[in-house]
Structure formats: C-alpha cells, structure tokens
Amino acid sequence: MKQSTLTIIENAPLAKNVFRMRLAGEAGENRPGQFVNIALPRLFLRRPISVCDYENGVLTLIYKTVGRGTGAMSLMPAGEKLDVLCGLGNGYDLGAAGQSPALIGGGVGVPPLYYLAKELIKKGKDVSVVLGFNSAEEVFYEEEFRALGCGVAVTTADGSHGVRGFVTNALPKNASYYYACGPMPMLKALASWELPGEMSFEERMGCGFGACMGCSMMTKNGAKRVCREGPVFKREELLW
Amino acid sequence: MVNTKVDLLGITLDNPVIPASGTFGYGYEFAELYDINCLGTFSFKGTTRTARFGNPTPRIAECTSGMINAVGLQNPGVETVIKEELPKLKKVFHKPVMANVSGFSVEDYAYTCELLDKEEQVGWLEVNVSCPNVHGGGMSFGTDPKAAAEVTSAVKSVTKKPVIMKLSPNVTDIVAIARACEEAGADGISLINTLLGMRIDLRTGRPVIANTVGGFSGPAIFPVALQMVYRVSKAVSVPVVGMGGVSSAEDVIEMMMAGASAVEVGAANLTDPFASKRIVEALPAAMEKYGIASLAEIVGRAH
C-alpha cells in the first residue's frame, strides 16, 4: 500500500452513469485485481474503486455513479488532486490462467478485467472475454478489449446489444480457467460452472487496508477480509 | 523542548496517543506502514473468550463527519490471540500494549483477562463493557452500575495488571457507571465507546447496516466525548483515558484539558492510516503554540 497524491488528468462519461477517471502521479505498484481507496472532500470514508489499467504512471479507474461519493467524483475537473491509497488487496493470480483463460465481467465488474486481459495477453495467453450489461446504453470497453486481441462476447439483459440474456448465456467452450468480477447474482450463477477459477468481490469498507474488519466474509478457510485477503477469492474457497 | 511524556497507571508513555481498539488490529498491519513504536501504546482488537465472526455485512455506513460500524467483535478468541497474534505483535511493537477484552458473561470476562494477565507485554487490561454491536453482552454490562461493578470485581480478582473499564455513552448517567467501577476497584476509566446510530438507504428504504444499528464514531462525536470525559474525570479519582472523534494534536490537548491522562484515536486511523503517527508528530508544535511545556501538567486544566 502506498498513500499518494494523484492529479486528475481526465474524468469523463463513458456510458450511462459510468465515468472514466485517469490519474497521474506516484501511485506505486498496482497489479490487476487490486483496488485504490480515494479520499473525497466532505466525505468521511474513502471510496474503493478497482484498477482498470495502470501504464506509464497513469492509473485508469472506471466507476458507476451510485451514491454521494461516486456522484462527487463524477463532478471533479481535471487538475484536481486526490489523496489515494494505492495497491490495495491481493489481485488476480495470473499464474493460474492456463493457455485459454475466460474473463467474465458484469457491469462495473468489467473494469479490473481490462488490466488483467492486457497482462495475460502479454504472457501469450488466448483470452476470451464475456461482458454482461443491462442494456446497450450501459455497454463500455467492448472495442478496447478487442483492440487488445481478446475474443469478445457481449450480453445485455434486454437484448439491445449482443447476446440477449446474461453472461452465462455466452460462456466460452474449452476455457482453461476463469476470472470473474460482477454483481453477486452473476458470481453465484458462475459458481456452478465446472471450471477452476477465481472471483473478485465488493463490500462496503471502512478502511480498505485490513484494520477495521468491516468487510469480512466467511469462506471455507475461515473469515477473510475482502480488502486484504481479497478482493479476489478462489472458487473452491467460497461458501454460497 | 516540550515534554510529551505522561504516566498511565505506573507505566510511562512517551506520548499520550493510543490507537483505539478495533481501529488498529493487532498492530502489524500498521507496522508495514510506519514504525508503530512512535505511539504511546495501542489498544488491540477486542478479544473474547471464543472466536467470533461478528455480524453480517454491510457492517459500515458513511455519516456526516463520521461513520457507523457494526463489526460485532470479530476476533479469533483469546487462546489464538495469545498463540498467534501476540507473537506477531511483539516483533513490531516493543512497548507495553493495552489488551482490550469483551465478554458475554462475568465469567467470560474473568476467563479472558486471567489468560491475558500472564502475557508479559500486556501493560493494561481495557475491559469493554460498552460494545453496542453484540446482543446479550458487551454494552449490557456497561449500562447498569451494578453489572459494571460486578465485571470490574471479577476481573480485578484474576489480574495484577491495571484494569481500565471502557464505558458506553449510551446511558442516562455515565458518571454513576464510572463511580460504580471505581468503587469496585477499577484502576482507570476509558470513554467513550461509540454512540448508537443508524442510516437508511433511500433507494431501498432499508437500514444500510445489516444489523440495523451500529456504533457511530468520528469527529462528529468529539464534543459529546469531551463533556463526558470532563464530567467523569471530575467525579472519579482514578485516571481517565479519553476518546471519541480525536483526529488532531489539538484534539488530544483539548481532551487532556477536559481531564484525560491519555487519549485514544479511533476512526481517524481508518480514513488515514498514518493519522496516529501524524498526531504524535504534530504534538510538540501544538504544545508550543499553546505554551504547554509538559502534557502531564494540563490534565484536567478545565476543571
């Protein structure tokens, strides 16, 4: 973990209620699947946001405006400075991927998979991505994943773009492993997929670095902190 | 040169700054960030007789100038704490530590304290009769003077270490509880634990916290804590450890002027992992600004 003062260099809408923020500065080490925790003016708790990309010292975050914190974030202009705790959580286990990993993302669970896909492709993996959204106006990063060289399938619940239905309607055949991030119903549905894999969770957090026990969840290996031992957990550890 | 040293029940602290229980784990997470030996001491995560997972999530809610938590005393149980956590703590912290204990019966408290009494590094036992997040224990002992006194006597009979009773603000008369603890043999009093609080999600119409209510802490509660520290420290002759919304060196000084011999820092550690260190470092300049040569001299100045 590193506490950094980062400067907003871009903050713009990407899809319905979804924004992309780019931050520059000394952000330390940030691996795929890790998150940052951002202090916001006039709000007490920091807001944890997954890392969508980190390259050449620029940190990319994609977030949905769901409450006061992310609402305030969406109004911040370029040039503003933010107090950010960087490099939080365990991140994905890239070594487990096999040759043809599948990356399954739902809604704002999609962003951390972008950085993961990029790193897996650098390792010469054949990456398939399934991106699930509610409707066409919420879809983002379909082209960005294609540009990386991934096989991309998009599903929408209302059928307005791509395959109608949920990510489970478009799972790739012959995948070697999976990485998933998305809403709880999606993760639950994936639990029955007969394939080794790992899932990234979210929870309301107090500190984000393991001190308060605010985000604990029970696993087969006992109580774990989503912020510290997680947010990524192996499929076989999970209790449903 | 200003003097930040204070005495807490026979042990000299380099400064009065003490990260509060539940905001500092068993110390080693913070030791990765800075040398925690700069602290006066710290109060480790509330420990119970047996392991507890705590409450369902969400356990955390945002508030104006503060937060609500309903963790519910998640901890691995006293035996595991002694076997696994304290050896790790010892590697990174070389001063006496404050052991925070909670329970669900008088026997629980005594059992846990008796085991921790044998631990060399434990300097003080801080006995929490004020946890708002568990049923049938915790705070129920701290809302009745008789029950608080009973826990105090039971703990005192199993330990030679100084016993500090940690009180709840969720009572009609905190002074009466403090006096009952003092009469039952408490060596010190610490206050305040969190205030009961609640938030509702406007979209769902449901409580944000899975346990419905939780403990409210953060800068918003500082004035409430200050008046309780003031009234209790005037009413008892044992030392008082003050806490509640402390987030700056100035807050530490104010709390001491209200009557605190030492000061705990809670929620501030969660929003800024370096908060306690920054407060320690800011103390000398703040003391100079207010013409304070020695912190020990200002305890209860407002009385």
Short mmCIF file of C-alpha atoms in Angstrom, two decimals, chain A:
data_model
loop_
_atom_site.label_atom_id
_atom_site.label_comp_id
_atom_site.label_asym_id
_atom_site.label_seq_id
_atom_site.Cartn_x
_atom_site.Cartn_y
_atom_site.Cartn_z
CA MET A 1 0.00 0.00 0.00
CA LYS A 2 1.12 3.50 -0.80
CA GLN A 3 -0.53 6.79 0.09
CA SER A 4 -0.28 9.08 -2.93
CA THR A 5 -1.43 12.48 -4.07
CA LEU A 6 -2.59 11.97 -7.64
CA THR A 7 -3.75 14.53 -10.20
CA ILE A 8 -6.87 14.01 -12.28
CA ILE A 9 -5.91 14.23 -15.95
CA GLU A 10 -9.23 13.02 -17.37
CA ASN A 11 -12.71 12.47 -15.92
CA ALA A 12 -15.43 11.90 -18.50
CA PRO A 13 -18.64 9.91 -19.07
CA LEU A 14 -18.16 6.54 -20.76
CA ALA A 15 -21.66 5.04 -20.74
CA LYS A 16 -24.90 5.59 -18.85
CA ASN A 17 -23.93 6.59 -15.25
CA VAL A 18 -20.41 5.28 -15.90
CA PHE A 19 -17.32 7.51 -15.86
CA ARG A 20 -13.66 7.04 -16.55
CA MET A 21 -11.07 8.86 -14.44
CA ARG A 22 -7.37 8.95 -15.25
CA LEU A 23 -4.90 9.89 -12.54
CA ALA A 24 -1.22 10.77 -12.80
CA GLY A 25 1.41 10.74 -10.08
CA GLU A 26 3.48 8.39 -7.93
CA ALA A 27 0.98 5.56 -7.47
CA GLY A 28 3.46 2.83 -6.54
CA GLU A 29 2.68 -0.73 -7.54
CA ASN A 30 -0.82 -1.66 -8.75
CA ARG A 31 -1.48 -5.18 -10.02
CA PRO A 32 -4.56 -6.46 -11.90
CA GLY A 33 -7.40 -7.11 -9.46
CA GLN A 34 -6.15 -4.67 -6.87
CA PHE A 35 -8.05 -1.51 -5.93
CA VAL A 36 -7.40 2.01 -4.74
CA ASN A 37 -9.20 3.88 -1.93
CA ILE A 38 -9.93 7.53 -2.60
CA ALA A 39 -10.49 10.30 -0.04
CA LEU A 40 -13.15 12.74 -1.23
CA PRO A 41 -13.81 16.26 0.03
CA ARG A 42 -16.52 16.47 2.72
CA LEU A 43 -16.98 12.71 2.89
CA PHE A 44 -15.63 10.75 5.84
CA LEU A 45 -14.93 7.32 4.39
CA ARG A 46 -12.75 6.70 1.36
CA ARG A 47 -14.29 5.11 -1.74
CA PRO A 48 -12.75 1.87 -3.01
CA ILE A 49 -12.50 1.63 -6.83
CA SER A 50 -10.94 -1.22 -8.83
CA VAL A 51 -7.93 -0.53 -11.04
CA CYS A 52 -8.91 -0.69 -14.74
CA ASP A 53 -5.44 -0.01 -16.07
CA TYR A 54 -2.04 1.18 -14.93
CA GLU A 55 0.53 2.09 -17.52
CA ASN A 56 3.31 4.68 -17.72
CA GLY A 57 2.35 6.00 -14.30
CA VAL A 58 -1.24 6.67 -15.31
CA LEU A 59 -3.95 4.98 -13.28
CA THR A 60 -7.29 4.40 -15.04
CA LEU A 61 -10.44 3.92 -12.97
CA ILE A 62 -13.94 3.25 -14.29
CA TYR A 63 -16.76 3.83 -11.82
CA LYS A 64 -20.52 3.98 -11.75
CA THR A 65 -22.27 6.85 -10.01
CA VAL A 66 -24.32 5.09 -7.35
CA GLY A 67 -24.25 7.44 -4.36
CA ARG A 68 -22.82 10.64 -2.93
CA GLY A 69 -19.20 9.55 -3.17
CA THR A 70 -19.12 8.46 -6.78
CA GLY A 71 -21.53 11.32 -7.61
CA ALA A 72 -19.00 13.80 -6.20
CA MET A 73 -16.18 12.04 -8.07
CA SER A 74 -18.00 12.46 -11.38
CA LEU A 75 -18.03 16.26 -10.97
CA MET A 76 -14.31 16.66 -10.34
CA PRO A 77 -12.43 18.57 -13.01
CA ALA A 78 -9.05 17.69 -14.49
CA GLY A 79 -6.24 19.26 -12.50
CA GLU A 80 -7.78 18.47 -9.12
CA LYS A 81 -5.62 16.44 -6.71
CA LEU A 82 -6.81 13.39 -4.79
CA ASP A 83 -5.46 11.57 -1.73
CA VAL A 84 -5.39 7.93 -2.84
CA LEU A 85 -4.31 4.73 -1.08
CA CYS A 86 -2.89 2.62 -3.91
CA GLY A 87 -2.11 -1.06 -4.39
CA LEU A 88 -4.76 -2.48 -2.03
CA GLY A 89 -5.95 -6.08 -1.94
CA ASN A 90 -4.44 -9.29 -3.30
CA GLY A 91 -5.14 -9.09 -7.04
CA TYR A 92 -5.66 -11.90 -9.53
CA ASP A 93 -3.47 -14.99 -9.68
CA LEU A 94 -2.10 -14.69 -13.22
CA GLY A 95 -0.15 -17.91 -12.84
CA ALA A 96 -3.35 -19.96 -12.69
CA ALA A 97 -4.64 -18.88 -16.13
CA GLY A 98 -3.65 -21.87 -18.30
CA GLN A 99 -3.48 -21.21 -22.06
CA SER A 100 -7.04 -20.03 -22.70
CA PRO A 101 -8.47 -18.12 -19.73
CA ALA A 102 -12.01 -16.71 -19.78
CA LEU A 103 -12.68 -13.32 -18.22
CA ILE A 104 -16.28 -12.78 -17.16
CA GLY A 105 -17.42 -9.29 -16.17
CA GLY A 106 -20.77 -7.82 -15.25
CA GLY A 107 -21.41 -4.04 -15.27
CA VAL A 108 -18.80 -2.18 -13.26
CA GLY A 109 -17.20 -5.56 -12.61
CA VAL A 110 -15.77 -5.24 -16.14
CA PRO A 111 -13.00 -2.63 -15.48
CA PRO A 112 -10.49 -4.73 -13.48
CA LEU A 113 -10.64 -7.41 -16.19
CA TYR A 114 -9.20 -4.98 -18.73
CA TYR A 115 -5.87 -4.67 -16.91
CA LEU A 116 -5.92 -8.44 -16.34
CA ALA A 117 -6.58 -9.15 -20.04
CA LYS A 118 -3.72 -6.88 -21.03
CA GLU A 119 -1.26 -8.64 -18.74
CA LEU A 120 -2.45 -12.12 -19.78
CA ILE A 121 -2.06 -11.24 -23.47
CA LYS A 122 1.47 -10.01 -22.76
CA LYS A 123 2.12 -13.52 -21.43
CA GLY A 124 0.90 -15.00 -24.74
CA LYS A 125 -2.45 -16.28 -23.47
CA ASP A 126 -5.55 -16.69 -25.67
CA VAL A 127 -8.00 -14.57 -23.74
CA SER A 128 -11.80 -14.75 -24.17
CA VAL A 129 -13.92 -12.07 -22.56
CA VAL A 130 -17.65 -12.07 -21.78
CA LEU A 131 -19.05 -8.70 -20.82
CA GLY A 132 -22.57 -8.51 -19.38
CA PHE A 133 -24.67 -5.34 -19.14
CA ASN A 134 -28.34 -4.44 -18.64
CA SER A 135 -28.76 -2.64 -21.96
CA ALA A 136 -26.88 -1.17 -24.93
CA GLU A 137 -26.54 2.29 -23.34
CA GLU A 138 -24.54 0.80 -20.45
CA VAL A 139 -22.02 -1.07 -22.63
CA PHE A 140 -18.41 0.06 -22.44
CA TYR A 141 -14.94 -1.19 -23.40
CA GLU A 142 -16.12 -3.76 -25.97
CA GLU A 143 -13.76 -2.24 -28.59
CA GLU A 144 -10.95 -1.72 -26.09
CA PHE A 145 -10.93 -5.44 -25.23
CA ARG A 146 -10.99 -6.31 -28.99
CA ALA A 147 -8.06 -3.97 -29.58
CA LEU A 148 -6.05 -5.95 -27.00
CA GLY A 149 -6.63 -9.07 -29.10
CA CYS A 150 -9.28 -10.77 -26.92
CA GLY A 151 -12.23 -12.74 -28.23
CA VAL A 152 -15.16 -10.64 -27.02
CA ALA A 153 -18.81 -11.57 -26.41
CA VAL A 154 -21.27 -9.01 -25.05
CA THR A 155 -24.58 -9.85 -23.43
CA THR A 156 -27.39 -7.48 -22.48
CA ALA A 157 -30.31 -8.43 -20.26
CA ASP A 158 -32.78 -6.67 -22.59
CA GLY A 159 -31.16 -7.91 -25.81
CA SER A 160 -30.48 -4.37 -27.08
CA HIS A 161 -26.85 -5.27 -27.84
CA GLY A 162 -25.06 -8.58 -28.39
CA VAL A 163 -26.47 -11.80 -26.98
CA ARG A 164 -29.77 -11.46 -25.10
CA GLY A 165 -29.53 -12.59 -21.50
CA PHE A 166 -26.72 -12.95 -19.01
CA VAL A 167 -23.02 -13.79 -19.18
CA THR A 168 -23.94 -17.42 -18.50
CA ASN A 169 -25.59 -17.48 -21.96
CA ALA A 170 -22.27 -16.77 -23.66
CA LEU A 171 -19.59 -18.65 -21.73
CA PRO A 172 -16.72 -19.80 -23.97
CA LYS A 173 -16.19 -23.51 -24.56
CA ASN A 174 -12.84 -25.09 -23.72
CA ALA A 175 -11.63 -22.34 -21.39
CA SER A 176 -8.70 -23.35 -19.16
CA TYR A 177 -9.63 -21.15 -16.17
CA TYR A 178 -11.87 -18.22 -15.37
CA TYR A 179 -11.64 -14.84 -13.69
CA ALA A 180 -14.92 -13.17 -12.75
CA CYS A 181 -15.96 -9.82 -11.38
CA GLY A 182 -19.53 -8.57 -11.16
CA PRO A 183 -22.72 -8.43 -9.11
CA MET A 184 -23.43 -11.19 -6.60
CA PRO A 185 -26.17 -12.93 -8.68
CA MET A 186 -23.69 -13.24 -11.56
CA LEU A 187 -20.98 -14.68 -9.30
CA LYS A 188 -23.49 -17.11 -7.79
CA ALA A 189 -24.56 -18.25 -11.26
CA LEU A 190 -20.92 -18.85 -12.20
CA ALA A 191 -20.31 -20.96 -9.10
CA SER A 192 -21.88 -23.92 -10.90
CA TRP A 193 -19.53 -23.63 -13.89
CA GLU A 194 -17.39 -26.75 -13.80
CA LEU A 195 -14.10 -24.97 -14.25
CA PRO A 196 -11.42 -23.80 -11.83
CA GLY A 197 -11.46 -20.07 -11.37
CA GLU A 198 -11.45 -17.06 -9.09
CA MET A 199 -13.86 -14.25 -8.35
CA SER A 200 -13.50 -10.67 -7.25
CA PHE A 201 -15.89 -9.36 -4.57
CA GLU A 202 -17.01 -5.99 -3.36
CA GLU A 203 -18.22 -4.94 0.06
CA ARG A 204 -18.77 -1.72 1.98
CA MET A 205 -15.41 -0.95 3.55
CA GLY A 206 -14.28 1.12 6.49
CA CYS A 207 -10.55 1.37 5.91
CA GLY A 208 -9.71 -0.76 2.85
CA PHE A 209 -6.40 -1.97 4.28
CA GLY A 210 -7.30 -4.60 6.86
CA ALA A 211 -7.67 -2.66 10.10
CA CYS A 212 -11.38 -2.44 10.84
CA MET A 213 -12.83 -5.86 9.91
CA GLY A 214 -15.74 -4.03 8.27
CA CYS A 215 -15.74 -6.09 5.06
CA SER A 216 -15.25 -9.63 6.36
CA MET A 217 -16.74 -12.63 4.65
CA MET A 218 -16.82 -16.26 5.69
CA THR A 219 -15.00 -18.75 3.46
CA LYS A 220 -14.21 -22.44 3.70
CA ASN A 221 -10.89 -21.34 5.19
CA GLY A 222 -12.44 -19.12 7.85
CA ALA A 223 -13.18 -15.40 7.98
CA LYS A 224 -11.39 -13.32 5.35
CA ARG A 225 -11.27 -9.57 4.77
CA VAL A 226 -12.42 -8.61 1.28
CA CYS A 227 -9.97 -5.68 1.39
CA ARG A 228 -6.93 -7.64 2.47
CA GLU A 229 -7.08 -11.41 1.77
CA GLY A 230 -9.42 -10.46 -1.13
CA PRO A 231 -10.99 -8.93 -3.10
CA VAL A 232 -10.16 -11.99 -5.24
CA PHE A 233 -11.00 -15.43 -3.86
CA LYS A 234 -10.51 -18.86 -5.43
CA ARG A 235 -13.75 -20.56 -6.42
CA GLU A 236 -13.09 -23.52 -4.14
CA GLU A 237 -12.78 -21.27 -1.06
CA LEU A 238 -16.24 -19.81 -1.44
CA LEU A 239 -19.38 -20.65 0.51
CA TRP A 240 -22.68 -19.95 -1.29
#
